[in-house]
Coordinates of C-alpha atoms and ligand atoms in Angstrom, one line a residue:
M1 CA -20.6 24.9 -13.1
T2 CA -18.3 22.6 -15.1
K3 CA -20.0 19.9 -17.1
K4 CA -20.0 16.4 -15.7
Q5 CA -17.6 14.1 -17.6
T6 CA -19.6 11.4 -19.5
I7 CA -18.2 7.8 -19.4
L8 CA -19.4 5.1 -21.7
V9 CA -19.2 1.8 -19.8
T10 CA -19.4 -1.3 -22.1
G11 CA -20.4 -4.4 -20.2
G12 CA -21.7 -2.1 -17.4
A13 CA -24.5 -4.5 -16.4
G14 CA -21.9 -7.2 -15.5
Y15 CA -20.2 -8.0 -12.3
I16 CA -17.3 -5.6 -12.3
G17 CA -19.1 -3.1 -14.5
S18 CA -22.0 -2.7 -12.2
H19 CA -19.7 -2.1 -9.2
T20 CA -17.8 0.4 -11.3
C21 CA -20.9 2.3 -12.2
I22 CA -21.6 2.9 -8.5
E23 CA -18.1 4.3 -8.0
L24 CA -18.3 6.5 -11.1
I25 CA -21.7 8.0 -10.2
Q26 CA -20.5 8.6 -6.6
A27 CA -17.4 10.3 -8.0
G28 CA -19.6 12.7 -10.0
Y29 CA -19.5 11.1 -13.5
Q30 CA -22.4 10.8 -15.9
V31 CA -22.6 7.1 -16.8
I32 CA -23.9 5.5 -20.1
V33 CA -24.0 1.7 -20.2
V34 CA -23.9 -0.4 -23.3
D35 CA -24.5 -4.2 -22.8
N36 CA -26.0 -7.0 -24.8
L37 CA -27.0 -8.8 -21.5
S38 CA -25.4 -12.0 -22.8
N39 CA -24.0 -12.6 -19.3
S40 CA -26.0 -10.2 -17.1
S41 CA -29.4 -8.8 -16.3
Q42 CA -30.6 -5.2 -16.4
E43 CA -31.7 -5.7 -12.8
S44 CA -28.1 -5.0 -11.7
L45 CA -28.4 -1.5 -13.1
K46 CA -31.7 -0.9 -11.4
R47 CA -30.1 -1.8 -8.1
V48 CA -27.1 0.5 -8.9
A49 CA -29.6 3.4 -9.1
T50 CA -31.2 2.3 -5.8
I51 CA -27.9 2.0 -4.0
V52 CA -26.7 5.4 -5.2
G53 CA -30.1 7.1 -5.0
C54 CA -29.9 8.5 -8.5
E55 CA -32.0 8.6 -11.7
P56 CA -32.1 5.3 -13.7
V57 CA -28.7 4.5 -15.3
V58 CA -28.8 5.4 -19.1
F59 CA -28.8 2.0 -20.7
Y60 CA -28.5 0.7 -24.3
S61 CA -29.1 -2.9 -25.1
V62 CA -26.5 -3.0 -27.8
D63 CA -23.8 -5.5 -28.9
I64 CA -20.4 -3.8 -29.2
R65 CA -20.0 -5.6 -32.6
D66 CA -23.0 -3.6 -33.9
Q67 CA -21.3 -0.6 -35.3
Q68 CA -24.5 1.3 -36.2
G69 CA -25.9 0.6 -32.7
L70 CA -22.7 2.0 -31.1
E71 CA -22.7 5.0 -33.4
Q72 CA -26.2 5.9 -32.3
V73 CA -25.0 5.9 -28.7
F74 CA -22.0 8.1 -29.5
S75 CA -24.2 10.5 -31.5
E76 CA -26.6 10.9 -28.7
H77 CA -24.1 11.6 -26.0
A78 CA -20.9 13.7 -25.8
I79 CA -18.7 10.9 -24.4
D80 CA -15.4 11.8 -22.9
S81 CA -14.0 8.4 -22.1
V82 CA -14.8 4.7 -22.4
I83 CA -14.3 1.9 -19.8
H84 CA -14.4 -1.3 -21.8
F85 CA -15.6 -4.3 -19.8
A86 CA -17.7 -6.1 -22.5
G87 CA -16.4 -9.5 -23.3
L88 CA -16.7 -13.2 -22.7
K89 CA -14.6 -14.6 -19.9
A90 CA -15.0 -18.3 -19.4
V91 CA -11.7 -20.0 -20.1
G92 CA -13.1 -23.5 -20.7
E93 CA -15.8 -22.2 -23.1
S94 CA -13.1 -20.3 -25.0
V95 CA -11.3 -23.5 -25.7
Q96 CA -14.5 -25.1 -27.0
Q97 CA -15.6 -22.0 -29.0
P98 CA -12.5 -20.0 -29.9
V99 CA -14.0 -18.3 -32.9
A100 CA -16.9 -17.0 -30.8
Y101 CA -14.4 -15.6 -28.3
Y102 CA -12.2 -13.8 -30.9
D103 CA -15.3 -12.5 -32.6
N104 CA -16.9 -11.2 -29.4
N105 CA -13.8 -9.9 -27.6
V106 CA -11.4 -8.9 -30.5
S107 CA -13.8 -7.9 -33.2
G108 CA -16.1 -6.2 -30.6
T109 CA -13.1 -4.2 -29.4
V110 CA -12.1 -3.3 -33.0
T111 CA -15.6 -2.1 -33.7
L112 CA -15.6 0.0 -30.6
L113 CA -12.3 1.6 -31.5
K114 CA -13.6 2.4 -35.0
V115 CA -16.5 4.2 -33.5
M116 CA -14.3 6.0 -30.9
Q117 CA -12.0 7.2 -33.8
K118 CA -15.0 8.4 -35.7
Y119 CA -16.3 10.4 -32.8
A120 CA -12.8 11.5 -31.6
V121 CA -13.1 9.9 -28.2
K122 CA -9.5 9.1 -27.2
Q123 CA -9.5 7.9 -23.6
L124 CA -10.0 4.2 -23.0
V125 CA -9.7 2.0 -19.9
F126 CA -9.5 -1.7 -20.8
S127 CA -10.3 -4.8 -18.7
S128 CA -7.2 -6.9 -19.1
S129 CA -6.3 -9.8 -16.9
A130 CA -3.4 -11.4 -15.0
T131 CA -3.9 -14.2 -17.5
V132 CA -1.7 -12.3 -19.9
Y133 CA 1.3 -13.3 -17.8
G134 CA 0.6 -17.0 -18.6
D135 CA 2.6 -19.2 -16.3
P136 CA 4.8 -16.7 -14.5
Q137 CA 8.4 -17.7 -13.7
T138 CA 8.4 -15.9 -10.4
V139 CA 5.9 -14.0 -8.1
P140 CA 5.1 -11.3 -7.3
I141 CA 4.3 -10.4 -10.9
Q142 CA 5.5 -7.1 -12.3
E143 CA 4.1 -5.4 -15.4
H144 CA 7.3 -5.9 -17.5
F145 CA 7.1 -9.7 -17.1
P146 CA 6.8 -11.6 -20.4
R147 CA 3.3 -12.1 -21.7
S148 CA 1.9 -15.3 -23.1
A149 CA -1.5 -17.0 -23.5
T150 CA -2.5 -20.5 -22.5
N151 CA -6.0 -20.5 -23.9
P152 CA -8.2 -18.5 -26.4
Y153 CA -9.7 -16.3 -23.7
G154 CA -6.2 -15.2 -22.6
R155 CA -5.1 -14.8 -26.2
S156 CA -8.0 -12.5 -26.9
K157 CA -6.8 -10.3 -24.0
L158 CA -3.2 -10.4 -25.4
I159 CA -4.3 -9.5 -28.9
I160 CA -6.5 -6.6 -27.6
E161 CA -3.6 -5.3 -25.5
D162 CA -1.4 -5.4 -28.7
I163 CA -4.0 -3.6 -30.8
L164 CA -4.3 -0.9 -28.2
M165 CA -0.5 -0.5 -28.0
D166 CA -0.3 -0.2 -31.8
L167 CA -3.2 2.3 -31.8
Q168 CA -1.6 4.4 -29.1
Q169 CA 1.8 4.4 -30.9
S170 CA 0.1 5.6 -34.1
A171 CA -1.9 8.3 -32.3
P172 CA 0.0 9.4 -29.2
E173 CA -2.8 11.7 -28.1
W174 CA -4.8 8.6 -27.2
Q175 CA -4.7 7.8 -23.5
I176 CA -5.1 4.1 -22.8
A177 CA -5.0 2.2 -19.5
L178 CA -4.6 -1.6 -19.6
L179 CA -5.8 -2.7 -16.2
R180 CA -4.6 -6.3 -15.5
Y181 CA -7.0 -7.6 -12.8
F182 CA -5.9 -10.4 -10.5
N183 CA -8.9 -12.4 -9.0
P184 CA -11.9 -10.2 -8.4
V185 CA -14.2 -11.4 -5.6
G186 CA -16.6 -9.9 -3.1
A187 CA -19.8 -7.9 -3.6
H188 CA -21.2 -4.4 -2.8
S189 CA -21.5 -4.0 1.0
S190 CA -25.3 -3.5 0.6
G191 CA -25.6 -7.1 -0.5
Q192 CA -27.7 -5.9 -3.5
I193 CA -25.3 -6.5 -6.3
G194 CA -22.7 -9.2 -6.7
E195 CA -21.4 -11.9 -9.0
D196 CA -24.1 -13.9 -10.6
P197 CA -22.5 -16.6 -12.7
R198 CA -24.9 -18.5 -15.0
G199 CA -24.8 -22.3 -14.5
V200 CA -22.0 -24.0 -12.6
P201 CA -19.4 -21.4 -11.5
N202 CA -15.9 -21.8 -12.8
N203 CA -14.2 -19.7 -10.2
L204 CA -13.4 -20.6 -6.6
M205 CA -15.3 -17.9 -4.6
P206 CA -18.7 -18.2 -6.2
Y207 CA -18.4 -22.0 -6.0
I208 CA -17.6 -21.8 -2.2
A209 CA -20.6 -19.5 -1.7
R210 CA -22.9 -22.0 -3.4
V211 CA -21.6 -24.8 -1.3
A212 CA -22.3 -22.6 1.8
V213 CA -26.0 -22.0 0.8
G214 CA -26.4 -25.7 -0.1
T215 CA -26.7 -25.5 -3.9
Y216 CA -23.8 -27.9 -4.2
P217 CA -22.8 -30.5 -1.6
Q218 CA -19.0 -29.9 -1.7
L219 CA -16.2 -28.1 -3.4
S220 CA -13.6 -29.9 -5.5
V221 CA -10.1 -28.6 -4.6
F222 CA -8.1 -28.8 -7.8
G223 CA -4.8 -30.3 -6.6
N224 CA -2.9 -30.2 -3.3
D225 CA 0.6 -31.0 -4.7
Y226 CA 1.6 -27.6 -6.0
P227 CA 4.9 -26.1 -4.7
T228 CA 3.0 -23.7 -2.4
P229 CA 2.9 -23.7 1.5
D230 CA -0.1 -26.0 1.8
G231 CA 0.0 -27.5 -1.8
T232 CA -3.1 -25.8 -3.1
G233 CA -3.1 -23.0 -5.6
V234 CA -2.3 -19.4 -4.5
R235 CA -4.1 -16.4 -5.9
D236 CA -4.3 -12.6 -5.4
Y237 CA -8.0 -12.1 -4.5
I238 CA -9.1 -8.5 -4.8
H239 CA -12.4 -7.0 -3.6
V240 CA -14.5 -5.9 -6.5
V241 CA -15.2 -2.5 -4.9
D242 CA -11.4 -1.9 -4.7
L243 CA -11.1 -2.9 -8.3
A244 CA -14.0 -0.6 -9.3
K245 CA -12.2 2.3 -7.6
G246 CA -9.1 1.4 -9.6
H247 CA -11.0 2.4 -12.8
V248 CA -12.0 5.8 -11.3
A249 CA -8.3 6.2 -10.4
A250 CA -7.3 5.5 -14.0
L251 CA -9.7 8.1 -15.3
H252 CA -8.2 10.6 -12.9
A253 CA -4.7 9.6 -14.0
F254 CA -5.6 10.7 -17.6
H255 CA -5.7 14.2 -16.3
N256 CA -2.2 14.0 -14.7
P257 CA 0.5 15.2 -17.1
Q258 CA 3.1 13.2 -15.3
V259 CA 1.4 9.9 -16.2
P260 CA 2.3 8.3 -19.6
H261 CA -0.5 8.0 -22.2
L262 CA -0.1 4.2 -22.3
L263 CA -0.3 2.4 -19.0
A264 CA -0.3 -1.3 -18.3
V265 CA -1.0 -1.7 -14.6
N266 CA -1.7 -4.6 -12.2
L267 CA -4.8 -4.3 -10.1
G268 CA -4.2 -6.7 -7.2
T269 CA -3.5 -6.6 -3.5
G270 CA 0.0 -8.1 -3.6
Q271 CA -1.1 -10.8 -1.1
G272 CA -1.6 -14.4 -2.1
Y273 CA -4.0 -16.9 -0.4
S274 CA -4.3 -20.6 -1.0
V275 CA -7.5 -22.5 -1.7
L276 CA -7.5 -23.9 1.8
E277 CA -7.1 -20.5 3.3
M278 CA -10.0 -19.2 1.3
I279 CA -12.2 -22.1 2.5
K280 CA -11.3 -21.3 6.1
A281 CA -11.9 -17.6 5.7
F282 CA -15.3 -18.2 4.2
E283 CA -16.2 -20.6 6.9
Q284 CA -15.4 -18.0 9.5
A285 CA -17.4 -15.3 7.7
S286 CA -20.4 -17.5 7.1
E287 CA -20.3 -19.8 10.1
C288 CA -21.0 -22.6 7.6
K289 CA -18.9 -25.7 7.1
I290 CA -17.5 -25.9 3.5
A291 CA -17.2 -29.6 2.6
Y292 CA -14.5 -30.3 0.1
Q293 CA -12.5 -33.0 -1.5
I294 CA -9.1 -32.9 -3.1
V295 CA -9.2 -33.9 -6.8
E296 CA -6.9 -33.8 -9.8
R297 CA -5.3 -30.5 -10.8
R298 CA -7.3 -28.4 -13.3
A299 CA -5.6 -28.3 -16.7
G300 CA -4.0 -24.9 -17.3
D301 CA -3.8 -23.8 -13.7
V302 CA -0.7 -22.3 -12.3
A303 CA 0.7 -22.8 -8.8
A304 CA 0.9 -19.2 -7.6
C305 CA -0.2 -15.9 -9.1
F306 CA -0.1 -12.6 -7.3
A307 CA 0.7 -9.1 -8.2
D308 CA 3.4 -6.6 -7.4
P309 CA 0.9 -3.7 -6.9
Q310 CA 3.5 -0.9 -6.6
L311 CA 3.1 0.6 -10.1
A312 CA -0.7 1.2 -9.6
K313 CA 0.2 3.0 -6.4
E314 CA 2.7 5.2 -8.2
L315 CA 0.8 5.9 -11.4
L316 CA -2.8 5.8 -10.3
A317 CA -2.4 6.7 -6.6
W318 CA -4.5 3.6 -6.0
Q319 CA -4.2 0.6 -3.7
A320 CA -6.5 -2.1 -2.6
E321 CA -7.9 -1.6 0.9
K322 CA -10.4 -4.3 1.7
S323 CA -9.4 -7.4 3.6
L324 CA -10.1 -11.0 3.0
V325 CA -12.6 -10.9 5.8
E326 CA -14.6 -8.2 4.0
M327 CA -14.4 -10.1 0.7
C328 CA -15.9 -13.2 2.3
A329 CA -18.5 -11.3 4.4
D330 CA -19.7 -9.3 1.4
V331 CA -20.0 -12.4 -0.8
W332 CA -21.9 -14.2 2.0
R333 CA -24.3 -11.2 2.4
W334 CA -25.0 -11.1 -1.4
Q335 CA -25.4 -14.9 -1.6
Q336 CA -27.8 -15.1 1.3
Q337 CA -29.9 -12.1 0.2
N338 CA -29.9 -13.4 -3.4
P339 CA -29.7 -17.2 -3.4
K340 CA -30.8 -17.2 -7.0
G341 CA -28.7 -14.2 -8.1
Y342 CA -30.8 -11.6 -10.0
R343 CA -33.4 -14.1 -11.0
Ligands
NAD1 P1 -19.3 -10.2 -16.7 O1 -19.6 -11.3 -17.7 O2 -20.1 -10.1 -15.5 O3 -19.4 -8.8 -17.5 C1 -19.2 -8.6 -18.9 C2 -20.4 -7.9 -19.4 O4 -20.2 -7.7 -20.8 C3 -21.7 -8.7 -19.3 O5 -22.7 -7.9 -18.8 C4 -22.0 -9.1 -20.7 O6 -23.4 -9.2 -20.9 C5 -21.4 -8.0 -21.5 N1 -21.0 -8.4 -22.9 C6 -20.3 -9.5 -23.3 N2 -20.1 -9.4 -24.6 C7 -20.7 -8.3 -25.1 C8 -20.9 -7.7 -26.4 N3 -20.5 -8.3 -27.5 N4 -21.6 -6.5 -26.5 C9 -22.1 -5.9 -25.3 N5 -22.0 -6.5 -24.1 C10 -21.3 -7.6 -24.0 O7 -17.8 -10.3 -16.4 P2 -16.9 -9.4 -15.4 O8 -16.4 -10.4 -14.4 O9 -17.7 -8.3 -14.9 O10 -15.7 -9.1 -16.3 C11 -15.6 -7.8 -17.0 C12 -14.4 -7.8 -17.8 O11 -13.2 -8.0 -17.0 C13 -14.3 -8.8 -18.9 O12 -13.7 -8.2 -20.0 C14 -13.4 -9.9 -18.3 O13 -12.7 -10.6 -19.3 C15 -12.4 -9.0 -17.5 N6 -11.8 -9.8 -16.4 C16 -12.6 -10.4 -15.5 C17 -12.1 -11.1 -14.5 C18 -12.9 -11.8 -13.5 O14 -12.4 -12.7 -12.8 N7 -14.2 -11.5 -13.3 C19 -10.7 -11.2 -14.4 C20 -9.9 -10.5 -15.3 C21 -10.5 -9.8 -16.3
UD1_2 C1 -9.3 -18.2 -13.6 C2 -9.0 -18.3 -15.1 C3 -8.3 -17.0 -15.5 C4 -9.1 -15.8 -15.1 C5 -9.3 -15.9 -13.6 C6 -10.1 -14.7 -13.1 C7 -8.8 -20.7 -15.6 C8 -7.8 -21.8 -16.0 N1 -8.2 -19.5 -15.4 O1 -8.1 -18.2 -13.0 O2 -8.0 -17.0 -16.9 O3 -8.3 -14.6 -15.4 O4 -10.1 -17.1 -13.3 O5 -11.4 -14.8 -13.6 O6 -10.0 -20.9 -15.5 N2 -10.2 -23.8 -7.6 C9 -10.6 -25.0 -6.9 N3 -11.9 -25.4 -7.1 C10 -12.8 -24.8 -7.9 C11 -12.4 -23.6 -8.5 C12 -11.1 -23.1 -8.3 O7 -9.8 -25.6 -6.3 O8 -13.9 -25.3 -8.0 C13 -8.8 -23.3 -7.4 C14 -8.0 -23.2 -8.6 O9 -7.3 -24.3 -8.9 C15 -7.1 -22.0 -8.3 C16 -8.0 -21.1 -7.3 O10 -9.0 -22.0 -6.8 O11 -6.0 -22.4 -7.6 C17 -8.6 -20.0 -8.0 O12 -9.3 -20.4 -9.2 P1 -10.3 -19.5 -10.0 O13 -11.2 -18.7 -9.2 O14 -10.9 -20.3 -11.1 O15 -9.2 -18.4 -10.6 P2 -7.9 -18.6 -11.5 O16 -7.5 -20.1 -11.6 O17 -6.9 -17.7 -11.0

C-alpha cells in the first residue's frame, strides 16, 4: 500500500481552510492543521471530522511566525506539501494596521518558507487573491494582466507572490501554485461549517445573510452609479467547496510533468453578478425579504471584477460547478443552523 501524502494546511481552521480539509481528507490525504485561531475556532475542525467521519484532525495551535513551533510540526510529520491559507484578510483593518498585516502575512510566510527549506518540503499552494489585479482595465481578467495593490492587504499578497516567484526561480525544483481567488461564498452543504466573520461582516454575502436572520435591519448597497448593467458592483462569486476542490486539483497538478513548476491561476467562475442580483438570488433561496438602501460608493471598490477561468481548466483540469442558487441556499442553511456562527 502506498503511503498517504501528508499535507500541512496553515490557517486550516478558517473559512476556506476548513472546507479544503474536507476535500483533502475525502481525496485520501493525511491533513495536519496549523492555526493560531486569531480568526477562527477549533470547533470548525471538530465538525470537519464529523462531516467526513474520520479521526480528529491533527491540530497545532501555532502561529506561523513562530519558527520553533513550526519546526516542531515539521519534525513530527513527514510533510509532502503545504497549502498556505494563514493570513489576515480585512482590507479596512489593513489600512489602519499595515505593520500588523505585513508582519502576519509577509513575515509569517517567510518564516514558513525558511522551515520548508530546512525540511526540504518544496511544494506550496498559496492563497492569493483577485485583489492583485488592482483596478483591472478590462474584464474578464486573465492571469497575465498587470498586478497592482490598492491597500496593504493587497500589497501583502503581491509581495508574497513576488517572494514565491523569486524562490522558485532560485530553486526550480520547487513547485508553487499561486491561486488567485475571486469572491468565495457559500458553505458546506451539511450546513455545519461556513463563514463565521467576527464582528460586522465586510463582505456582501455574510452581510446579506445576517440581514435575512434579523441581526441587521438592512444592507447598505455601496453605490448604484457604476458603469455596470444595473449600476451596482459586479463580482465573480465562487462556491467555497468549488474553491476547496481547486486546491486538491493544484496538488494533483504537481504530479503532472506537463504543468510548469510555477503557476499563477485564477479560481473563479467567469460569471459576474451585481449586488442587486445577489440580493434577489438570496431572497429566492431564503424566502426572506432583504431590505436595502443605496449609499455612497465604498472607497477602493472597483466596478466589475470577474475571472477568465480558462487557465485553471487547462492546467489544473478544474472548473467551478456550483450555481448561484446553491451558493445562496448553502449560506442560508449554515446561517439558519448557526445564527451565532461557531459560538
Ligand atoms: P479566515 O480568516 O477564515 O482563515 C485564515 C486562517 O488563518 C484563520 O483560521 C486564522 O486564525 C489563521 N491565521 C491568521 N494568521 C495566522 C498566523 N499568523 N498563524 C497561524 N494562523 C493564522 O480567512 P479565509 O477566508 O479562509 O481566507 C484564507 C486565505 O485566503 C487568506 O490568506 C486570505 O487572504 C485568502 N483569500 C480570502 C478571500 C476571501 O474572500 N475569503 C479572498 C481571496 C483570498
Ligand atoms: C473585498 C476586498 C478584496 C477581497 C475580497 C474577497 C475591499 C475593498 N475589497 O472585495 O480585497 O479580495 O473582498 O474577500 O474590501 N457591497 C455592498 N454592501 C456591503 C458589502 C459589499 O454593496 O455591505 C458590494 C461591494 O461594493 C462590491 C460587492 O458588494 O460591489 C462585493 O463586495 P465584497 O464582498 O466586499 O467583495 P469585494 O469588494 O470584491
